Every structure is written in structure tokens, then in C-alpha cells.
RNA sequence: GGGCGGCUAGCUCAGCCGGUUAGAGCAUCCGGUUUACAUCCGGCAGGUCGCAGGUUCGAAUCCUGUGCCGCCCACCA
């Protein structure tokens, strides 16, 4: 066996083998419980980043544990066609090649896009393989696949039929760069420093008199159709019903009263531009105002904006407008003002509120979606995200689902040629289209990508086609078990999947109140966002993200996985620290070496190394307290891990295993084995069997976290038949193990646990004594008797050779312990200072506890156990003080 | 404007359904190692638990207020 774990050699070999020999293959047995995770489908344009690394590591851990628990397992991979970002990407590519994308027909463009997708689209999965994830990529689904598209279109048609989808002319968020509508969720609101302009419009009926208004967007003045004031605003009351002059495209416009105006903001009067502001639009509707559009879909102002503003972009037009207003005498003042500006998530450009004809979805089953989470049918980890989810549902608004793009699912609506498009009587809505297509024209828009993603749990499991649902085991895997994703897509995706599932999956036996079978997943684990050491979100544009594949090459997949998990606390963002990965790599090396050491002591022997087979090699008569304690620990760790994993405490679980492995097993148990090895062959065999029991279980427990090194060691140690795939080997539950070890009488009693625990605590004190010619011990007869079984062990473990009787303290450095006084010969008064420090601490404890015990209310009100604890501590420390004083006075 | 989260050792974080002396890893420093592992082992030092009140015999932990930092939501132009 090599001295080091050469991960680069092992990882490639094992991964290929897992794939080849069915390590990821589905094996559905309806007698068993099922476990399913839908991998959040990465964008086809995406490349691997740190977030994917973390996210997929966590899913892989859950999936491998599910295999170990003997469940039916589905980890569904897939990719998302990523509407806008993909289209932008392809357009850029085309422009680079000298092709004008706009000159291409829809079909020509799609050919290019599909070609791009098919060459670049699966890169991320190839990259993910390096992480070792046990996902069957053969099951991959792409949102534009034929089957999946049918799911999406069917969903649309059904929602339309049920009255949730409507076509309408409404204000939408318009991205002038992509020239498409966006949903509210795709708009980022950013605080932008700008100016608030105070302007005056002259009153038609009272020449020379003005009304003052405030605006941040003077370039839209051409679109003003009114000025509104609050109906109860004394300052402006007398203007209501009169008119004022619009400065650009000079025309009189009415002054109206509307409650939506805030009296306390600015001048208390608001110019109304229904075509370019949502609030203004509503006010316009209420008052039957006309509609003047002055900005085109491309963000360029038109002739109605004012004679010299036409043809300018919004920013330039604003500057020009201000200059004009000064010249015209309408300008009063300007002040700095921070306003909330909607920014397109994709293009980064300001959104233009714009009236347009779009398809809207009124969310179905809002109350059900609330109940699903509020009543715990779906559980969120960490829980606090429930509030975010619920609050969003409280203020939910219709979702604009149509996009003026080419890349995506084309809306399955046809309009009869030559008829009024706005008249539903001339619409055809179906998945397959009309039977006489020559008389119809299909809607040119596509659906929001997130609309198609909302059907992911349904579509990937074959819905709505019964044959397909059977083939994909819908019955076994729906509802899926866990969803692992980022809180940033809680609205975009998580909530919408909930809506769709609840809408389309009926309750069992018509019992719709029981949501258990209707939710898309039973729990959602929200990961944190991976940030760099300075707390900035890792991103390519900032250049602060390490190359994931590079990290894997340097630390090994296991090292990276270990590192990521240990620096990812539940519910908090992750401050990425590369040092963690190094610790991960070191962990693997240590695991490797302790197994190597095991092999150096002798063969594992029986090749069939089930727990039962190993137990046969353990003779309870040859076990001492130390052996029983480590076995007890082994069981307890398993129990803690099961609890922790049930709560998705990945970090806690791994750190707990790490602690058991290093502190309990390597540094304590293995070291004591060396000392206790002896000459008795049966005793030796038992010690090895105990090691095997521990290593076997440890490898299994660790396998989901560090799959490669554990798999390789499983073979090297000779567990299994040499071909076994570790994560497919069933793992005994902690409960089973406890029962088995208890039945074989291998677990420590409470007394043994306490005794060994103290033994371990004494060691550091002995080591701190420094070097001498041996270890001297003195104590009460009771103390000496307790030490007896460990006479060999203590001095050896502390590096002091043999144990001698302590005769006198002069010239010695001593440690007072619960096992008596230990000392080594020392030159001078070495150790005196540390004794003094110890005395200080001891006296501190004495004072604290004495004070407590003198406090009557403490004695009266504190529970008896606490009071007793304080008494014991006081007594103990008084005793230690006495000994220390004796030592110091020698 | 509303909401959520964080603030504990130089750094990253545990602890937070109140209870013995507030922990771990990393970094620093000191020491160890012929016999699995220097990708190792041990130890020293380092914290008035953001701040201020309150409840309590007892508060890092519960309550109130407050300060920074971050995130999310929101039609005051």
C-alpha cells in the first residue's frame, strides 16, 4: 500500500467503474421506500461554479445515504434551456461571426441555437463528474425535449382551460435591450442616485399662475396627460378641475384629484404619464385619461416626446429635457434624490414600464400553497425561509409568462387568420394545434423559462402521459424527498413548482385536504451563497472565484467535498476558505494511513467481513474498558449522525465524524492498542477485530462525504468481495448496531465510560510534565487501586516510560489529578509557575462556588442537581488546592 | 418604508429550548516524533459572547431597545 492516497489516479478509475458496473443505476423495488431528488437543472449556458460544487456535493451525500439505507433512489439530472440568457449568448456568437441575428428567420435562428446547445450544453455535467457525484446522466432531461415540452404545453393549455391564464393589455416590465416583457421577479430594484426636479406648469385658466410638480423623469413629459393632486390638499384644491400647459408638445392637460398622490412628497403634485409608470397607469385608468407613448420598445424616444427629444435614448433625453425646461421657464429647482430603479436582471439596463399585450397567469391555489408550507407538508431547512415564502404569497400578483423571444416553448395558441386577435372566439388553444393549420397563425411569443421549470417535478416523472409516468415510476418517486437549492430562487422556482403540483396532482381518494401526496417535495434544503474570504459573492465578473476543476485537481474530489461541507454552516452563507480543502485532503491521507496501519498489523482475515463475521472474532473476555468504550462511542456517533442528517446538518455530521475519527479512534484507541498489544494472540486478534468493526463502519459512514478514498480503502482492507460498490452496500442502522453489540456484551457500562474518560483527561497533564527518567505516582490507596488496570498504559501514553512510586516531591515537577499525584524529576523549580497558575484557577472556582452556596436564594430556588454539582465542585477544588499548596511549599 | 439574518479568540465558526470553569479548526508561539500518518502528535497564549436595559438564584443563551454589516421585499413620483 502506498504511503499516500493518490487521489488523481484513484478517482478516475473508480468513477469509470461505478458508472460501468451500475453504481448509479436505478433499481426500483416497490417493496422498498423511495428516495428522490431532482437536481436543480443548470442553465445550458452555465459552466461549473462554486455554488454547483456545494449544491451537488450535498445532494450526492443525501443520495448515497439513501442507497446505503437500501431505498429506491432517483437523482434526476437535467438542463434548463435558459430562455433569455441563452438567446443573448447565441446572438452574441452570431454577431461575432458577422451574422445579424435579427436578419435570420425564426427557424434559422433556432438551428444555430440548437447547435450551440448541443455542443456546449452538457459541459457542466462532464465537469460535475470530477466531483464524483453518483448521478445517472443517462436519465438527463432537457426542458426543450419533446416529452418535456409536451408537459409544459399541456400545463399551459390546462391552466388556460381552468381560467388561470389570460391574455391582456397591461403594464409590464419591459427590457429595452432584450425587447421583451419580464416578470416582476426578474426585475432587480436598485437604489440609484439621481435628481428630483421641481417644475412648474402654467395654469391655463389663470395665466401667470403655476402649479409645481416633482419628477425624476422629465424626459417623459411629452407623455403627460394630466397633473394629479391629493383631493384633500389645501395647497392645490383650487386647481382641481382646471388645466395646465404641458411644456413639451404644448397642450393643456387637466388637473385631477386622486388619493394615490402623497401630499408630503415634493410639491404634492404629480405629473401623470400613464404610458410609462405603473402608478400613473392606474390613475389614468381611474380617470379615463388618454395614453401617450413617447418611448419605443427599444428605449428610444419618439416624436411625441417633444420636438427635439425624438430619437434620443432615455438618459440623453433626460439631460436634454432639463435644458429645455430651463429655457422654457418651467424649471424651478433640482435636488439630489435616490430613487428605486427597476433593473433588468439580464441586461442590467433600467426597465421601462410599458403597456403591452401579454399572457398572464393568475396563480392557482394560493391558499393551498400557503398551507403546504405553513402546515408542514413541505418543510424548509432552515426554517426561517418559510416566512419569506409565505410573505411572497401574501402579496402575490399575476405573472407575465409571455416573452418576446425565439428560444423557448412557443405559446400553444393559434389565431384564426383575418379575424380579430383580441377576440377569444377566434383562438385555438391546444398542445398539438388546429387540424387545419393553414387557416391559423400561431402566437409568436414563447413562455418564460421559469414557467417551464415550474413543471420540473411533474414533467421529469412523465406527467401527464400515463405510460410515461409508469416508465418513470411517478408513483414511487412523487412526491420527491428533498430539494436542494439556493434561497435566491425561492420565488422563481420553488414556490412555482409547489403551485403546479398542487394544481395538477389530486389528493388520494379525492381527499384534497391531505396534501401529503400532492406536494412536489417533502423538504427543501436551502444552501448558503458561496462568498470569498472578504464576503463578496463569488462571481466570474469579479474574478474572485477559484476554478472548481483546478481545486479538484489540487485537493482531490474528496478533499474539496470535505472542505466545502465543513465550511458550510446550515443556513448561513459560506465564506470560502481554501484552507478547508487542505484540511479535507489531510483528512483523507490520515484515513488512508490508519487503514494502512491496520493492514501492517495483519490481514483482515475473513473476506466476508459482514458485521456479524467480525463479531465472531471478538471475544468479550479479551475486551477491556477501553475497547468497550470505543465501541460505545462508535454506536453513539452513528446515532448522533442519524439525528443530524435528519435535520440536514451536513457540517455538524462531518465534523462529528472527524472528531470521532481523530480524537477517539486514531489518537486514543489506536495508540492504546499499540501499548496493549501484548503477547496473547487471542487478545491481539480481538483488538484487530474491534478495529475492523470500527473501520468498516467508519468507511460506510464517511462514504457519502468522501466516496473515493473510502471506496478504495474498503477494497484494500478486504471488506466485501473486492467488487462491491460501497455506497450500494446496505448499512446497518445505529439502532441495529447497538442491539447487536449489546447482545454480544461489547458495550461499556456507565462506570467504565466515566473511568476511561478520566483517564484520557489525565494524559495532557502528564505530557505537560515534560521529560524525566520515569513517571512517579503517589496517592491514596483508593487512587492507587483505580490506577492498577492502567499501570502500563498511562506512562506509555504520556511518553514517560515506566511507573515508579513517588517517594518525595523535592526536585520534582508534579501534576495533581483525580488519580493521585504524578511527578517527574526535574531540574530547578520547573513547573512551579504552572502550579501557581493552576492554583489561581482552582481558587477562582472555589470562590465562585462558595459564593453560590452562601446565597440562600440559590439554595432555595435552583434545582437540587445544580446545587449538588456546586457542592461537589467546591469540595473537589478545595482538595486540589490543598494538594497544590503542599506541592508549592515543598 | 417593511422584513430576515449576522455580530462569540487574530481569522472561520460551534454553543443559543438559561445551570458546573464559553468550545473547535486555522493562524501565531513552544514542545514532541527509530517503529500508520510532518498531509502527524501534544501544549501555551488569546474572548467583559456588538452596545444598553430588563426578567431570573443564575443570561452568550429569554425579553425590550439600540448600533454597525449583509440580504430580501415595497408603485412616494
PDB file of C-alpha atoms (C1' of nucleotides) in Angstrom, chain B residues 31-60:
ATOM      1  C1'   G B  31       7.499  21.202  22.579  1.00  0.00           C
ATOM      2  C1'   G B  32       7.478  16.025  20.633  1.00  0.00           C
ATOM      3  C1'   U B  33       8.283  12.067  16.779  1.00  0.00           C
ATOM      4  C1'   U B  34      13.554   4.957  15.449  1.00  0.00           C
ATOM      5  C1'   U B  35       8.640   1.712  14.607  1.00  0.00           C
ATOM      6  C1'   A B  36       0.363   4.249  10.162  1.00  0.00           C
ATOM      7  C1'   C B  37       0.468   9.475   9.132  1.00  0.00           C
ATOM      8  C1'   A B  38       5.187  16.224   9.351  1.00  0.00           C
ATOM      9  C1'   U B  39      -0.765  15.773   4.806  1.00  0.00           C
ATOM     10  C1'   C B  40       1.483  13.932  12.150  1.00  0.00           C
ATOM     11  C1'   C B  41       1.034  14.446  17.751  1.00  0.00           C
ATOM     12  C1'   G B  42       0.882  17.465  22.231  1.00  0.00           C
ATOM     13  C1'   G B  43       0.849  22.193  24.690  1.00  0.00           C
ATOM     14  C1'   C B  44       0.955  27.747  25.858  1.00  0.00           C
ATOM     15  C1'   A B  45      -1.310  32.158  24.815  1.00  0.00           C
ATOM     16  C1'   G B  46      -5.577  34.550  23.112  1.00  0.00           C
ATOM     17  C1'   G B  47     -12.712  36.217  24.482  1.00  0.00           C
ATOM     18  C1'   U B  48     -16.003  41.807  29.935  1.00  0.00           C
ATOM     19  C1'   C B  49     -20.012  36.492  23.783  1.00  0.00           C
ATOM     20  C1'   G B  50     -21.786  44.363  19.258  1.00  0.00           C
ATOM     21  C1'   C B  51     -23.914  48.021  22.986  1.00  0.00           C
ATOM     22  C1'   A B  52     -27.649  49.379  26.853  1.00  0.00           C
ATOM     23  C1'   G B  53     -31.534  47.995  29.846  1.00  0.00           C
ATOM     24  C1'   G B  54     -34.941  44.084  31.772  1.00  0.00           C
ATOM     25  C1'   U B  55     -36.631  39.025  33.558  1.00  0.00           C
ATOM     26  C1'   U B  56     -34.092  35.317  36.819  1.00  0.00           C
ATOM     27  C1'   C B  57     -30.963  32.480  42.446  1.00  0.00           C
ATOM     28  C1'   G B  58     -28.249  32.355  37.690  1.00  0.00           C
ATOM     29  C1'   A B  59     -28.102  35.207  30.829  1.00  0.00           C
ATOM     30  C1'   A B  60     -23.594  34.201  25.173  1.00  0.00           C
TER      31        A B  60
END
